[in-house]
PDB file of C-alpha atoms in Angstrom:
ATOM      1  CA  MET W   1     -62.837 123.074 143.674  1.00 63.00           C
ATOM      2  CA  ARG W   2     -61.227 123.825 140.327  1.00 70.00           C
ATOM      3  CA  PRO W   3     -60.355 127.421 139.413  1.00 77.00           C
ATOM      4  CA  SER W   4     -63.095 129.460 137.755  1.00 83.00           C
ATOM      5  CA  PRO W   5     -62.519 131.298 134.477  1.00 91.00           C
ATOM      6  CA  VAL W   6     -65.174 133.822 135.562  1.00 94.00           C
ATOM      7  CA  PRO W   7     -63.533 136.954 137.001  1.00 93.00           C
ATOM      8  CA  ALA W   8     -64.385 138.220 140.493  1.00 94.00           C
ATOM      9  CA  VAL W   9     -65.478 141.629 139.182  1.00 95.00           C
ATOM     10  CA  ALA W  10     -68.700 143.494 138.415  1.00 95.00           C
ATOM     11  CA  GLY W  11     -70.463 142.780 135.147  1.00 96.00           C
ATOM     12  CA  VAL W  12     -73.291 141.314 133.101  1.00 97.00           C
ATOM     13  CA  TYR W  13     -73.628 137.589 132.421  1.00 97.00           C
ATOM     14  CA  GLY W  14     -75.743 135.795 129.841  1.00 98.00           C
ATOM     15  CA  TRP W  15     -77.038 132.211 129.665  1.00 98.00           C
ATOM     16  CA  HIS W  16     -77.714 129.954 126.712  1.00 97.00           C
ATOM     17  CA  PHE W  17     -78.367 126.211 126.634  1.00 98.00           C
ATOM     18  CA  LYS W  18     -77.450 123.234 124.421  1.00 97.00           C
ATOM     19  CA  GLN W  19     -80.888 121.754 125.185  1.00 96.00           C
ATOM     20  CA  PRO W  20     -83.549 124.394 125.830  1.00 96.00           C
ATOM     21  CA  PRO W  21     -85.406 124.119 129.163  1.00 97.00           C
ATOM     22  CA  HIS W  22     -88.785 124.331 127.395  1.00 96.00           C
ATOM     23  CA  PRO W  23     -89.951 123.110 123.939  1.00 95.00           C
ATOM     24  CA  VAL W  24     -90.904 126.588 122.660  1.00 95.00           C
ATOM     25  CA  LEU W  25     -87.428 127.997 123.412  1.00 97.00           C
ATOM     26  CA  ASP W  26     -84.500 127.724 121.033  1.00 95.00           C
ATOM     27  CA  ALA W  27     -81.229 125.972 121.824  1.00 95.00           C
ATOM     28  CA  GLU W  28     -77.879 127.746 121.600  1.00 94.00           C
ATOM     29  CA  ARG W  29     -79.240 131.277 121.891  1.00 96.00           C
ATOM     30  CA  LEU W  30     -79.139 133.832 124.676  1.00 97.00           C
ATOM     31  CA  LEU W  31     -82.186 133.315 126.914  1.00 98.00           C
ATOM     32  CA  TYR W  32     -81.327 135.182 130.146  1.00 98.00           C
ATOM     33  CA  VAL W  33     -79.087 137.970 131.412  1.00 98.00           C
ATOM     34  CA  GLY W  34     -78.205 138.924 134.964  1.00 96.00           C
ATOM     35  CA  ILE W  35     -75.851 141.254 136.769  1.00 95.00           C
ATOM     36  CA  ALA W  36     -73.466 141.333 139.659  1.00 93.00           C
ATOM     37  CA  PRO W  37     -73.646 143.286 141.805  1.00 90.00           C
ATOM     38  CA  ARG W  38     -77.239 144.524 141.885  1.00 84.00           C
ATOM     39  CA  TYR W  39     -77.721 148.273 142.268  1.00 76.00           C
ATOM     40  CA  MET W  40     -78.083 149.081 145.960  1.00 70.00           C
ATOM     41  CA  ALA W  41     -78.499 152.692 147.030  1.00 68.00           C
ATOM     42  CA  ASN W  42     -78.282 151.877 150.740  1.00 71.00           C
ATOM     43  CA  ARG W  43     -75.297 149.492 150.970  1.00 72.00           C
ATOM     44  CA  ILE W  44     -72.359 147.978 149.140  1.00 73.00           C
ATOM     45  CA  SER W  45     -72.946 144.569 147.557  1.00 80.00           C
ATOM     46  CA  THR W  46     -70.329 141.850 147.927  1.00 85.00           C
ATOM     47  CA  GLN W  47     -71.518 140.054 144.782  1.00 91.00           C
ATOM     48  CA  ASN W  48     -69.400 139.710 141.660  1.00 95.00           C
ATOM     49  CA  LEU W  49     -69.615 137.731 138.422  1.00 96.00           C
ATOM     50  CA  ARG W  50     -67.792 134.683 139.792  1.00 96.00           C
ATOM     51  CA  LYS W  51     -69.996 134.413 142.907  1.00 95.00           C
ATOM     52  CA  ARG W  52     -73.272 134.849 140.984  1.00 95.00           C
ATOM     53  CA  VAL W  53     -72.398 132.424 138.179  1.00 96.00           C
ATOM     54  CA  ARG W  54     -71.188 129.835 140.696  1.00 95.00           C
ATOM     55  CA  TYR W  55     -74.401 130.237 142.717  1.00 95.00           C
ATOM     56  CA  HIS W  56     -76.569 129.816 139.625  1.00 96.00           C
ATOM     57  CA  TYR W  57     -74.712 126.582 138.808  1.00 94.00           C
ATOM     58  CA  ARG W  58     -74.592 125.157 142.349  1.00 93.00           C
ATOM     59  CA  GLY W  59     -76.976 127.063 144.623  1.00 94.00           C
ATOM     60  CA  ASN W  60     -80.725 126.658 145.025  1.00 96.00           C
ATOM     61  CA  ALA W  61     -83.958 128.153 143.717  1.00 97.00           C
ATOM     62  CA  ALA W  62     -84.421 130.336 146.809  1.00 96.00           C
ATOM     63  CA  GLY W  63     -81.316 132.348 145.909  1.00 94.00           C
ATOM     64  CA  SER W  64     -81.408 132.195 142.116  1.00 96.00           C
ATOM     65  CA  THR W  65     -84.325 133.316 139.983  1.00 96.00           C
ATOM     66  CA  LEU W  66     -82.617 131.578 137.052  1.00 98.00           C
ATOM     67  CA  ARG W  67     -82.612 128.245 138.932  1.00 98.00           C
ATOM     68  CA  LEU W  68     -86.242 128.779 139.964  1.00 98.00           C
ATOM     69  CA  THR W  69     -87.211 129.437 136.350  1.00 98.00           C
ATOM     70  CA  LEU W  70     -85.232 126.503 134.928  1.00 98.00           C
ATOM     71  CA  GLY W  71     -86.563 124.072 137.534  1.00 98.00           C
ATOM     72  CA  CYS W  72     -90.155 125.134 136.863  1.00 98.00           C
ATOM     73  CA  LEU W  73     -89.664 124.805 133.098  1.00 98.00           C
ATOM     74  CA  LEU W  74     -88.091 121.359 133.557  1.00 98.00           C
ATOM     75  CA  GLY W  75     -91.013 120.210 135.719  1.00 97.00           C
ATOM     76  CA  LEU W  76     -89.142 119.822 139.019  1.00 98.00           C
ATOM     77  CA  GLU W  77     -91.261 119.934 142.186  1.00 97.00           C
ATOM     78  CA  LEU W  78     -90.849 123.138 144.164  1.00 97.00           C
ATOM     79  CA  ARG W  79     -91.089 122.632 147.948  1.00 97.00           C
ATOM     80  CA  ARG W  80     -91.138 124.801 151.047  1.00 96.00           C
ATOM     81  CA  VAL W  81     -88.035 124.167 153.156  1.00 94.00           C
ATOM     82  CA  GLY W  82     -86.678 125.152 156.566  1.00 91.00           C
ATOM     83  CA  SER W  83     -89.163 127.424 158.339  1.00 91.00           C
ATOM     84  CA  GLY W  84     -91.443 127.163 155.299  1.00 91.00           C
ATOM     85  CA  LYS W  85     -90.744 130.635 153.897  1.00 92.00           C
ATOM     86  CA  ARG W  86     -88.013 129.560 151.450  1.00 95.00           C
ATOM     87  CA  MET W  87     -88.751 127.425 148.399  1.00 97.00           C
ATOM     88  CA  THR W  88     -86.305 125.140 146.623  1.00 97.00           C
ATOM     89  CA  PHE W  89     -86.466 121.934 144.610  1.00 97.00           C
ATOM     90  CA  GLY W  90     -85.167 119.965 147.618  1.00 95.00           C
ATOM     91  CA  LYS W  91     -81.838 118.132 147.753  1.00 94.00           C
ATOM     92  CA  VAL W  92     -82.638 115.709 144.922  1.00 95.00           C
ATOM     93  CA  GLY W  93     -84.330 118.292 142.691  1.00 97.00           C
ATOM     94  CA  GLU W  94     -81.543 120.833 143.135  1.00 97.00           C
ATOM     95  CA  ALA W  95     -78.943 118.128 142.377  1.00 97.00           C
ATOM     96  CA  THR W  96     -80.919 117.155 139.256  1.00 98.00           C
ATOM     97  CA  LEU W  97     -81.036 120.800 138.186  1.00 98.00           C
ATOM     98  CA  SER W  98     -77.308 121.286 138.852  1.00 97.00           C
ATOM     99  CA  GLN W  99     -76.543 118.256 136.679  1.00 97.00           C
ATOM    100  CA  TRP W 100     -78.863 119.476 133.915  1.00 98.00           C
ATOM    101  CA  MET W 101     -77.097 122.847 134.015  1.00 97.00           C
ATOM    102  CA  ALA W 102     -73.653 121.215 133.968  1.00 96.00           C
ATOM    103  CA  ASP W 103     -74.717 119.286 130.850  1.00 97.00           C
ATOM    104  CA  ASN W 104     -76.591 122.069 129.065  1.00 98.00           C
ATOM    105  CA  ALA W 105     -75.946 125.574 130.404  1.00 97.00           C
ATOM    106  CA  ARG W 106     -73.323 127.870 128.977  1.00 97.00           C
ATOM    107  CA  VAL W 107     -72.520 131.294 130.363  1.00 97.00           C
ATOM    108  CA  CYS W 108     -70.780 134.308 128.880  1.00 97.00           C
ATOM    109  CA  TRP W 109     -70.017 137.628 130.548  1.00 97.00           C
ATOM    110  CA  ILE W 110     -68.743 141.132 130.089  1.00 97.00           C
ATOM    111  CA  GLU W 111     -66.997 143.137 132.760  1.00 96.00           C
ATOM    112  CA  GLN W 112     -68.901 146.330 133.552  1.00 94.00           C
ATOM    113  CA  SER W 113     -68.388 148.539 136.620  1.00 92.00           C
ATOM    114  CA  GLU W 114     -72.069 149.624 136.784  1.00 91.00           C
ATOM    115  CA  PRO W 115     -73.846 146.679 135.114  1.00 95.00           C
ATOM    116  CA  TRP W 116     -77.462 147.699 135.861  1.00 92.00           C
ATOM    117  CA  ASP W 117     -77.601 150.175 132.953  1.00 92.00           C
ATOM    118  CA  LEU W 118     -76.349 147.619 130.436  1.00 95.00           C
ATOM    119  CA  GLU W 119     -78.739 144.961 131.812  1.00 95.00           C
ATOM    120  CA  SER W 120     -81.734 147.273 131.267  1.00 94.00           C
ATOM    121  CA  GLN W 121     -80.599 148.042 127.714  1.00 96.00           C
ATOM    122  CA  LEU W 122     -80.149 144.346 126.888  1.00 97.00           C
ATOM    123  CA  ILE W 123     -83.556 143.379 128.297  1.00 97.00           C
ATOM    124  CA  SER W 124     -85.309 146.181 126.399  1.00 96.00           C
ATOM    125  CA  ARG W 125     -83.563 145.430 123.075  1.00 96.00           C
ATOM    126  CA  LEU W 126     -83.130 141.639 122.987  1.00 97.00           C
ATOM    127  CA  ASP W 127     -85.545 138.699 123.083  1.00 97.00           C
ATOM    128  CA  LEU W 128     -84.688 137.267 126.531  1.00 98.00           C
ATOM    129  CA  PRO W 129     -87.599 134.960 127.420  1.00 98.00           C
ATOM    130  CA  LEU W 130     -86.256 133.822 130.820  1.00 98.00           C
ATOM    131  CA  ASN W 131     -85.945 137.343 132.261  1.00 98.00           C
ATOM    132  CA  LEU W 132     -89.071 138.479 134.093  1.00 97.00           C
ATOM    133  CA  ASP W 133     -87.930 141.786 135.636  1.00 95.00           C
ATOM    134  CA  GLN W 134     -88.236 144.723 133.190  1.00 95.00           C
ATOM    135  CA  ASN W 135     -89.426 142.281 130.497  1.00 96.00           C
ATOM    136  CA  ARG W 136     -93.241 142.362 130.336  1.00 96.00           C
ATOM    137  CA  HIS W 137     -92.996 143.017 126.586  1.00 96.00           C
ATOM    138  CA  ASN W 138     -91.559 139.523 125.975  1.00 96.00           C
ATOM    139  CA  ALA W 139     -93.920 136.990 124.384  1.00 96.00           C
ATOM    140  CA  PHE W 140     -92.919 134.272 126.920  1.00 97.00           C
ATOM    141  CA  HIS W 141     -93.332 136.534 129.995  1.00 97.00           C
ATOM    142  CA  GLY W 142     -96.953 135.661 130.834  1.00 97.00           C
ATOM    143  CA  ARG W 143     -96.447 131.927 130.380  1.00 97.00           C
ATOM    144  CA  LEU W 144     -93.284 131.880 132.522  1.00 98.00           C
ATOM    145  CA  LYS W 145     -94.833 134.023 135.250  1.00 98.00           C
ATOM    146  CA  GLU W 146     -97.844 131.674 135.378  1.00 98.00           C
ATOM    147  CA  MET W 147     -95.671 128.514 135.520  1.00 97.00           C
ATOM    148  CA  ARG W 148     -93.677 129.936 138.433  1.00 98.00           C
ATOM    149  CA  ALA W 149     -96.870 131.034 140.247  1.00 98.00           C
ATOM    150  CA  GLN W 150     -98.409 127.564 139.825  1.00 98.00           C
ATOM    151  CA  ALA W 151     -95.235 125.912 141.169  1.00 98.00           C
ATOM    152  CA  ARG W 152     -95.313 128.185 144.256  1.00 97.00           C
ATOM    153  CA  GLU W 153     -99.022 127.490 144.769  1.00 97.00           C
ATOM    154  CA  ARG W 154     -98.454 123.707 144.633  1.00 97.00           C
ATOM    155  CA  ALA W 155     -95.502 124.051 147.030  1.00 97.00           C
ATOM    156  CA  ARG W 156     -97.691 125.874 149.566  1.00 96.00           C
ATOM    157  CA  GLU W 157    -100.138 122.946 149.524  1.00 96.00           C
ATOM    158  CA  LEU W 158     -97.401 120.387 150.290  1.00 94.00           C
ATOM    159  CA  PRO W 159     -95.864 119.749 153.706  1.00 94.00           C
ATOM    160  CA  ILE W 160     -92.575 121.496 154.470  1.00 93.00           C
ATOM    161  CA  SER W 161     -89.706 119.378 153.185  1.00 87.00           C
ATOM    162  CA  SER W 162     -86.643 118.623 155.309  1.00 71.00           C
TER     163      SER W 162
END
């Protein structure tokens, strides 16, 4: 594994894409922000910018709302896996998504010791169509929420994937 330029610290990260994941979205503009770690009143999070960004690039839809959103927008088939409670795009779909992200996704970040306040400010002030949480005011929110719900509904009708 090659070294990551992303620091292993707390902060806010933002995603933009050379090719947008959906025709109504613009290329080369900020579409999503996230944070690491999340605010947790009851325990200490072990997440940091490097871990979260790496997971978004290489993980699966069950652990990354960004991957779930991108896969749904790109038309990948969501499937139930394992015990049937988790949903991913399966081995092939996740690999396809990882390759699409490697080709198109770009990430930027800012170090911030308590990133949740900055994340809320960014979501309330910027047009971030891929963020669902705290973002009902966005014009794309309803469409994205519906696409994700339809993908989950279809996945529940399919057999559990290995």
